[in-house]
Amino acid sequence: MHIDPTVLDAAVTSSPERDLAFTAAPEYASWCQKRSVVLIPVGALEQHGPHMPLGTDALLSHAMARGVCDLMNAKADAEIGSAKVAQPFVYGYKSQQKSGGGNHLPGTISLDAHTLTTYARDVTRGFLAQGVSSVVFVNGHYENYQFLYEGVDLALRDLGIVQGAERNALLLSYWDYVDDSTLAKVYPDGFPGWDIEHGGVLETALMMRLYPSLVNESAMIDHPAADLPRFDRLPVVPERTPETGCLSSPRGASREKGEWLFSAATSAIAADLLQELNLT
């Protein structure tokens, strides 16, 4: 499969005005003089069933960050500041059996907690030390969150940034911004819960909206949601993970639902960040 360039939109294409990877150093240094917000997408390399690629989490968080950035810059006062998107973290913390199928599945290549924490610490410290006002992690892999938090906390300690300081960091997971009314439209038979929404309707619908050429609809397998115990057992019991690696069925996913989800999440995140970071 390949990405058909005729179906791509701004959320998945590069822009020198938005993406730091395509920004020259003098422009970056000048940009940092105003209120500057760096959005850092965070994903993972993790199996997502037979119908989606291993890079799904990183692809989706990157598209979310780009969509949020565009909405922020459209409404922000350019005299005050603006946002840009950094390169994504493409590896994440260990997949858990109850939320990602498990680290034992082929194609899932993970980082230890110390590695991810150190990565987040170094990147946060680097941006803030160079004059960036705010670092915002846009998380797209369920298991990452607490280790990103730890890295950010240590970076702020390294720099002596305390309560009341102008420089800051924010962390969020994009699915937390999908409102109840959108969930009701996407899941008319009832929402199964974020913990088992791995390889299911949400991620599949978003991929169909953002990267349709990377979704193999003929490989979607409909099966009941995973029935997992309330505890974690290590080493894992592999047969408790459905053979597909998906914890819930992608049945019912569509490009239209992906548009609802993408629009709901990006608009809500952008609104929160604009208000919190005083960019209007």
Short mmCIF file of C-alpha atoms in Angstrom, two decimals:
data_model
loop_
_atom_site.label_atom_id
_atom_site.label_comp_id
_atom_site.label_asym_id
_atom_site.label_seq_id
_atom_site.Cartn_x
_atom_site.Cartn_y
_atom_site.Cartn_z
CA MET A 1 0.00 0.00 0.00
CA HIS A 2 1.08 3.60 -0.53
CA ILE A 3 -0.19 7.06 0.26
CA ASP A 4 -2.00 8.54 -2.72
CA PRO A 5 -0.92 12.22 -2.82
CA THR A 6 -4.20 13.23 -4.42
CA VAL A 7 -6.13 12.49 -1.23
CA LEU A 8 -3.82 14.19 1.27
CA ASP A 9 -4.82 17.40 2.99
CA ALA A 10 -3.07 19.95 5.18
CA ALA A 11 -3.21 17.72 8.26
CA VAL A 12 -0.81 15.20 6.75
CA THR A 13 1.39 17.33 4.49
CA SER A 14 4.50 19.31 5.36
CA SER A 15 4.54 23.08 5.57
CA PRO A 16 7.65 25.26 6.06
CA GLU A 17 5.48 27.75 7.94
CA ARG A 18 4.29 25.10 10.37
CA ASP A 19 6.79 22.23 10.61
CA LEU A 20 10.06 22.80 12.43
CA ALA A 21 11.75 20.12 10.32
CA PHE A 22 11.47 22.49 7.35
CA THR A 23 12.29 25.69 9.25
CA ALA A 24 15.72 27.31 8.93
CA ALA A 25 17.64 28.19 12.11
CA PRO A 26 17.46 31.99 11.72
CA GLU A 27 13.69 31.84 11.25
CA TYR A 28 13.40 29.57 14.28
CA ALA A 29 15.48 31.92 16.44
CA SER A 30 13.36 34.90 15.38
CA TRP A 31 10.15 32.96 16.03
CA CYS A 32 11.29 32.18 19.58
CA GLN A 33 11.40 35.91 20.38
CA LYS A 34 7.60 35.99 20.52
CA ARG A 35 5.29 33.65 22.41
CA SER A 36 6.27 30.40 20.75
CA VAL A 37 4.46 27.07 21.17
CA VAL A 38 6.04 23.80 20.03
CA LEU A 39 3.61 20.91 19.54
CA ILE A 40 5.35 17.54 19.82
CA PRO A 41 3.40 14.52 18.53
CA VAL A 42 4.09 11.29 20.41
CA GLY A 43 3.23 7.87 19.07
CA ALA A 44 4.64 4.35 18.98
CA LEU A 45 5.65 1.54 16.65
CA GLU A 46 2.94 -0.97 17.51
CA GLN A 47 0.81 -3.54 15.74
CA HIS A 48 -2.68 -2.31 14.91
CA GLY A 49 -4.28 -5.43 13.55
CA PRO A 50 -4.18 -6.76 9.99
CA HIS A 51 -5.78 -3.67 8.47
CA MET A 52 -3.56 -0.80 9.65
CA PRO A 53 0.18 -0.03 9.71
CA LEU A 54 2.58 -0.25 12.64
CA GLY A 55 3.04 3.53 12.67
CA THR A 56 -0.63 4.33 13.29
CA ASP A 57 -0.11 6.06 16.66
CA ALA A 58 2.65 8.33 15.37
CA LEU A 59 0.80 9.08 12.15
CA LEU A 60 -2.38 10.06 13.99
CA SER A 61 -0.69 12.17 16.67
CA HIS A 62 1.30 13.98 13.98
CA ALA A 63 -1.83 14.75 11.96
CA MET A 64 -3.63 15.88 15.12
CA ALA A 65 -0.77 18.21 16.05
CA ARG A 66 -0.70 19.69 12.55
CA GLY A 67 -4.46 20.19 12.54
CA VAL A 68 -4.33 21.84 15.96
CA CYS A 69 -1.43 24.04 14.89
CA ASP A 70 -3.28 25.30 11.82
CA LEU A 71 -6.40 26.10 13.85
CA MET A 72 -4.35 27.89 16.52
CA ASN A 73 -2.44 30.01 14.02
CA ALA A 74 -5.63 30.94 12.19
CA LYS A 75 -7.03 32.45 15.40
CA ALA A 76 -3.89 33.56 17.25
CA ASP A 77 -2.72 37.16 17.24
CA ALA A 78 0.46 36.96 15.15
CA GLU A 79 1.89 39.92 17.05
CA ILE A 80 1.69 37.87 20.24
CA GLY A 81 2.94 34.53 18.95
CA SER A 82 2.20 31.31 17.10
CA ALA A 83 2.63 27.53 17.12
CA LYS A 84 4.83 25.09 15.20
CA VAL A 85 5.00 21.31 15.06
CA ALA A 86 8.17 19.38 15.90
CA GLN A 87 9.12 15.95 14.56
CA PRO A 88 7.15 13.18 16.28
CA PHE A 89 8.35 10.64 18.80
CA VAL A 90 7.84 7.51 16.70
CA TYR A 91 8.60 4.94 19.42
CA GLY A 92 6.66 4.71 22.67
CA TYR A 93 6.44 2.90 25.98
CA LYS A 94 5.67 -0.82 26.19
CA SER A 95 2.34 -1.92 24.80
CA GLN A 96 0.12 -3.28 27.56
CA GLN A 97 -2.09 -6.30 27.01
CA LYS A 98 -5.16 -4.47 28.33
CA SER A 99 -4.69 -1.36 26.18
CA GLY A 100 -2.49 -2.20 23.19
CA GLY A 101 -2.58 -5.94 22.79
CA GLY A 102 0.77 -6.51 24.44
CA ASN A 103 4.46 -6.01 23.93
CA HIS A 104 4.77 -9.66 22.86
CA LEU A 105 3.09 -9.13 19.48
CA PRO A 106 5.17 -8.97 16.28
CA GLY A 107 5.75 -5.46 14.99
CA THR A 108 5.56 -3.79 18.40
CA ILE A 109 8.97 -2.27 19.21
CA SER A 110 8.95 -0.34 22.48
CA LEU A 111 11.06 1.82 24.76
CA ASP A 112 11.79 1.22 28.44
CA ALA A 113 10.40 3.80 30.85
CA HIS A 114 13.81 5.35 31.49
CA THR A 115 14.44 5.79 27.76
CA LEU A 116 11.15 7.55 27.04
CA THR A 117 11.45 9.68 30.17
CA THR A 118 14.97 10.75 29.24
CA TYR A 119 13.91 11.48 25.66
CA ALA A 120 11.05 13.70 26.83
CA ARG A 121 13.32 15.38 29.40
CA ASP A 122 16.04 16.21 26.87
CA VAL A 123 13.68 17.52 24.20
CA THR A 124 11.63 19.61 26.64
CA ARG A 125 14.75 21.07 28.23
CA GLY A 126 16.26 21.83 24.82
CA PHE A 127 13.28 23.77 23.51
CA LEU A 128 12.64 25.72 26.71
CA ALA A 129 16.34 26.55 27.14
CA GLN A 130 16.41 28.04 23.62
CA GLY A 131 13.57 30.41 24.39
CA VAL A 132 10.45 28.50 23.38
CA SER A 133 7.58 29.64 25.58
CA SER A 134 5.54 26.43 25.75
CA VAL A 135 6.14 22.79 24.88
CA VAL A 136 2.97 20.77 24.27
CA PHE A 137 3.06 17.00 23.96
CA VAL A 138 0.22 15.63 21.82
CA ASN A 139 0.09 11.99 22.85
CA GLY A 140 -1.31 9.27 20.62
CA HIS A 141 -0.22 6.10 22.46
CA TYR A 142 -2.13 5.19 25.61
CA GLU A 143 0.86 3.88 27.58
CA ASN A 144 3.13 6.90 27.11
CA TYR A 145 1.53 9.48 29.33
CA GLN A 146 3.12 9.07 32.77
CA PHE A 147 6.62 8.76 31.35
CA LEU A 148 6.20 11.93 29.32
CA TYR A 149 4.97 13.59 32.50
CA GLU A 150 8.05 12.46 34.39
CA GLY A 151 10.38 13.69 31.66
CA VAL A 152 8.71 17.09 31.54
CA ASP A 153 8.79 17.43 35.31
CA LEU A 154 12.51 16.66 35.40
CA ALA A 155 13.22 19.09 32.56
CA LEU A 156 11.48 21.92 34.41
CA ARG A 157 13.50 21.05 37.52
CA ASP A 158 16.71 21.09 35.47
CA LEU A 159 15.95 24.59 34.22
CA GLY A 160 14.69 25.93 37.53
CA ILE A 161 11.25 26.68 36.09
CA VAL A 162 8.86 26.99 39.02
CA GLN A 163 5.25 27.96 39.60
CA GLY A 164 4.40 31.31 38.06
CA ALA A 165 7.14 31.16 35.43
CA GLU A 166 6.29 32.24 31.89
CA ARG A 167 7.81 29.15 30.29
CA ASN A 168 5.76 25.98 30.69
CA ALA A 169 4.84 22.58 29.29
CA LEU A 170 1.49 20.89 28.68
CA LEU A 171 0.60 17.26 28.08
CA LEU A 172 -2.56 15.85 26.53
CA SER A 173 -3.90 12.75 24.80
CA TYR A 174 -6.02 13.63 21.79
CA TRP A 175 -8.86 11.18 22.54
CA ASP A 176 -9.66 13.04 25.76
CA TYR A 177 -10.97 15.85 23.56
CA VAL A 178 -13.65 13.81 21.81
CA ASP A 179 -16.91 15.05 23.33
CA ASP A 180 -19.87 12.91 24.33
CA SER A 181 -22.06 13.97 21.42
CA THR A 182 -19.39 12.92 18.93
CA LEU A 183 -18.92 9.60 20.73
CA ALA A 184 -22.66 8.98 20.52
CA LYS A 185 -22.57 9.47 16.74
CA VAL A 186 -19.46 7.36 16.24
CA TYR A 187 -20.63 4.54 18.53
CA PRO A 188 -24.43 4.31 18.15
CA ASP A 189 -24.44 0.92 19.94
CA GLY A 190 -22.45 2.22 22.91
CA PHE A 191 -18.87 3.32 23.51
CA PRO A 192 -16.62 0.39 24.57
CA GLY A 193 -14.13 2.56 26.49
CA TRP A 194 -10.76 4.05 25.60
CA ASP A 195 -8.76 1.26 27.21
CA ILE A 196 -9.82 -1.29 24.58
CA GLU A 197 -10.13 1.11 21.64
CA HIS A 198 -6.94 -0.32 20.11
CA GLY A 199 -7.25 -1.06 16.41
CA GLY A 200 -10.97 -0.39 16.73
CA VAL A 201 -13.38 2.17 15.35
CA LEU A 202 -11.66 5.36 16.54
CA GLU A 203 -8.20 4.71 15.15
CA THR A 204 -9.52 3.03 12.02
CA ALA A 205 -11.94 5.87 11.25
CA LEU A 206 -9.24 8.49 11.78
CA MET A 207 -6.85 6.60 9.52
CA MET A 208 -9.59 6.34 6.88
CA ARG A 209 -10.01 10.12 7.10
CA LEU A 210 -6.31 11.03 7.17
CA TYR A 211 -4.44 8.20 5.45
CA PRO A 212 -7.04 6.24 3.46
CA SER A 213 -4.44 4.50 1.31
CA LEU A 214 -2.93 2.92 4.45
CA VAL A 215 -6.15 1.21 5.57
CA ASN A 216 -6.84 -2.23 4.11
CA GLU A 217 -10.59 -2.44 4.57
CA SER A 218 -10.73 -5.99 3.20
CA ALA A 219 -8.53 -7.11 6.11
CA MET A 220 -10.83 -5.74 8.83
CA ILE A 221 -11.98 -8.58 11.06
CA ASP A 222 -15.14 -8.28 13.14
CA HIS A 223 -14.94 -9.96 16.53
CA PRO A 224 -16.14 -9.30 20.09
CA ALA A 225 -14.18 -6.91 22.26
CA ALA A 226 -11.38 -8.48 24.28
CA ASP A 227 -12.47 -9.93 27.61
CA LEU A 228 -9.48 -9.21 29.84
CA PRO A 229 -9.02 -9.61 33.61
CA ARG A 230 -8.92 -6.58 35.87
CA PHE A 231 -5.32 -7.35 36.84
CA ASP A 232 -2.08 -7.35 34.85
CA ARG A 233 -0.18 -10.63 34.74
CA LEU A 234 3.50 -10.80 33.77
CA PRO A 235 4.67 -12.58 31.74
CA VAL A 236 1.48 -12.12 29.77
CA VAL A 237 -0.83 -14.93 28.75
CA PRO A 238 -0.71 -14.44 24.94
CA GLU A 239 -4.00 -16.17 24.18
CA ARG A 240 -5.88 -13.49 26.13
CA THR A 241 -5.15 -11.05 23.31
CA PRO A 242 -7.40 -11.56 20.27
CA GLU A 243 -5.53 -13.09 17.34
CA THR A 244 -5.99 -9.90 15.33
CA GLY A 245 -4.16 -7.82 17.95
CA CYS A 246 -7.19 -5.51 18.04
CA LEU A 247 -8.92 -5.16 21.40
CA SER A 248 -12.19 -4.14 19.79
CA SER A 249 -13.67 -4.48 16.35
CA PRO A 250 -13.13 -1.83 13.65
CA ARG A 251 -16.60 -2.65 12.32
CA GLY A 252 -18.54 0.54 11.62
CA ALA A 253 -15.50 2.74 11.03
CA SER A 254 -15.83 5.19 8.15
CA ARG A 255 -14.18 8.25 6.72
CA GLU A 256 -17.18 10.31 7.85
CA LYS A 257 -16.73 9.17 11.45
CA GLY A 258 -13.04 9.96 11.15
CA GLU A 259 -13.93 13.49 10.11
CA TRP A 260 -16.22 13.88 13.13
CA LEU A 261 -13.49 12.63 15.45
CA PHE A 262 -10.71 14.70 13.89
CA SER A 263 -12.76 17.88 13.84
CA ALA A 264 -13.97 17.44 17.42
CA ALA A 265 -10.52 16.74 18.84
CA THR A 266 -8.50 19.35 16.94
CA SER A 267 -10.97 22.18 17.50
CA ALA A 268 -11.27 21.45 21.23
CA ILE A 269 -7.50 21.14 21.72
CA ALA A 270 -6.84 24.33 19.79
CA ALA A 271 -9.43 26.23 21.82
CA ASP A 272 -7.92 25.03 25.10
CA LEU A 273 -4.36 25.92 24.08
CA LEU A 274 -5.26 29.35 22.74
CA GLN A 275 -6.94 30.22 26.02
CA GLU A 276 -4.38 28.61 28.32
CA LEU A 277 -1.37 30.11 26.54
CA ASN A 278 -2.90 33.56 25.94
CA LEU A 279 -2.36 33.65 22.19
CA THR A 280 -5.42 35.74 21.31
#
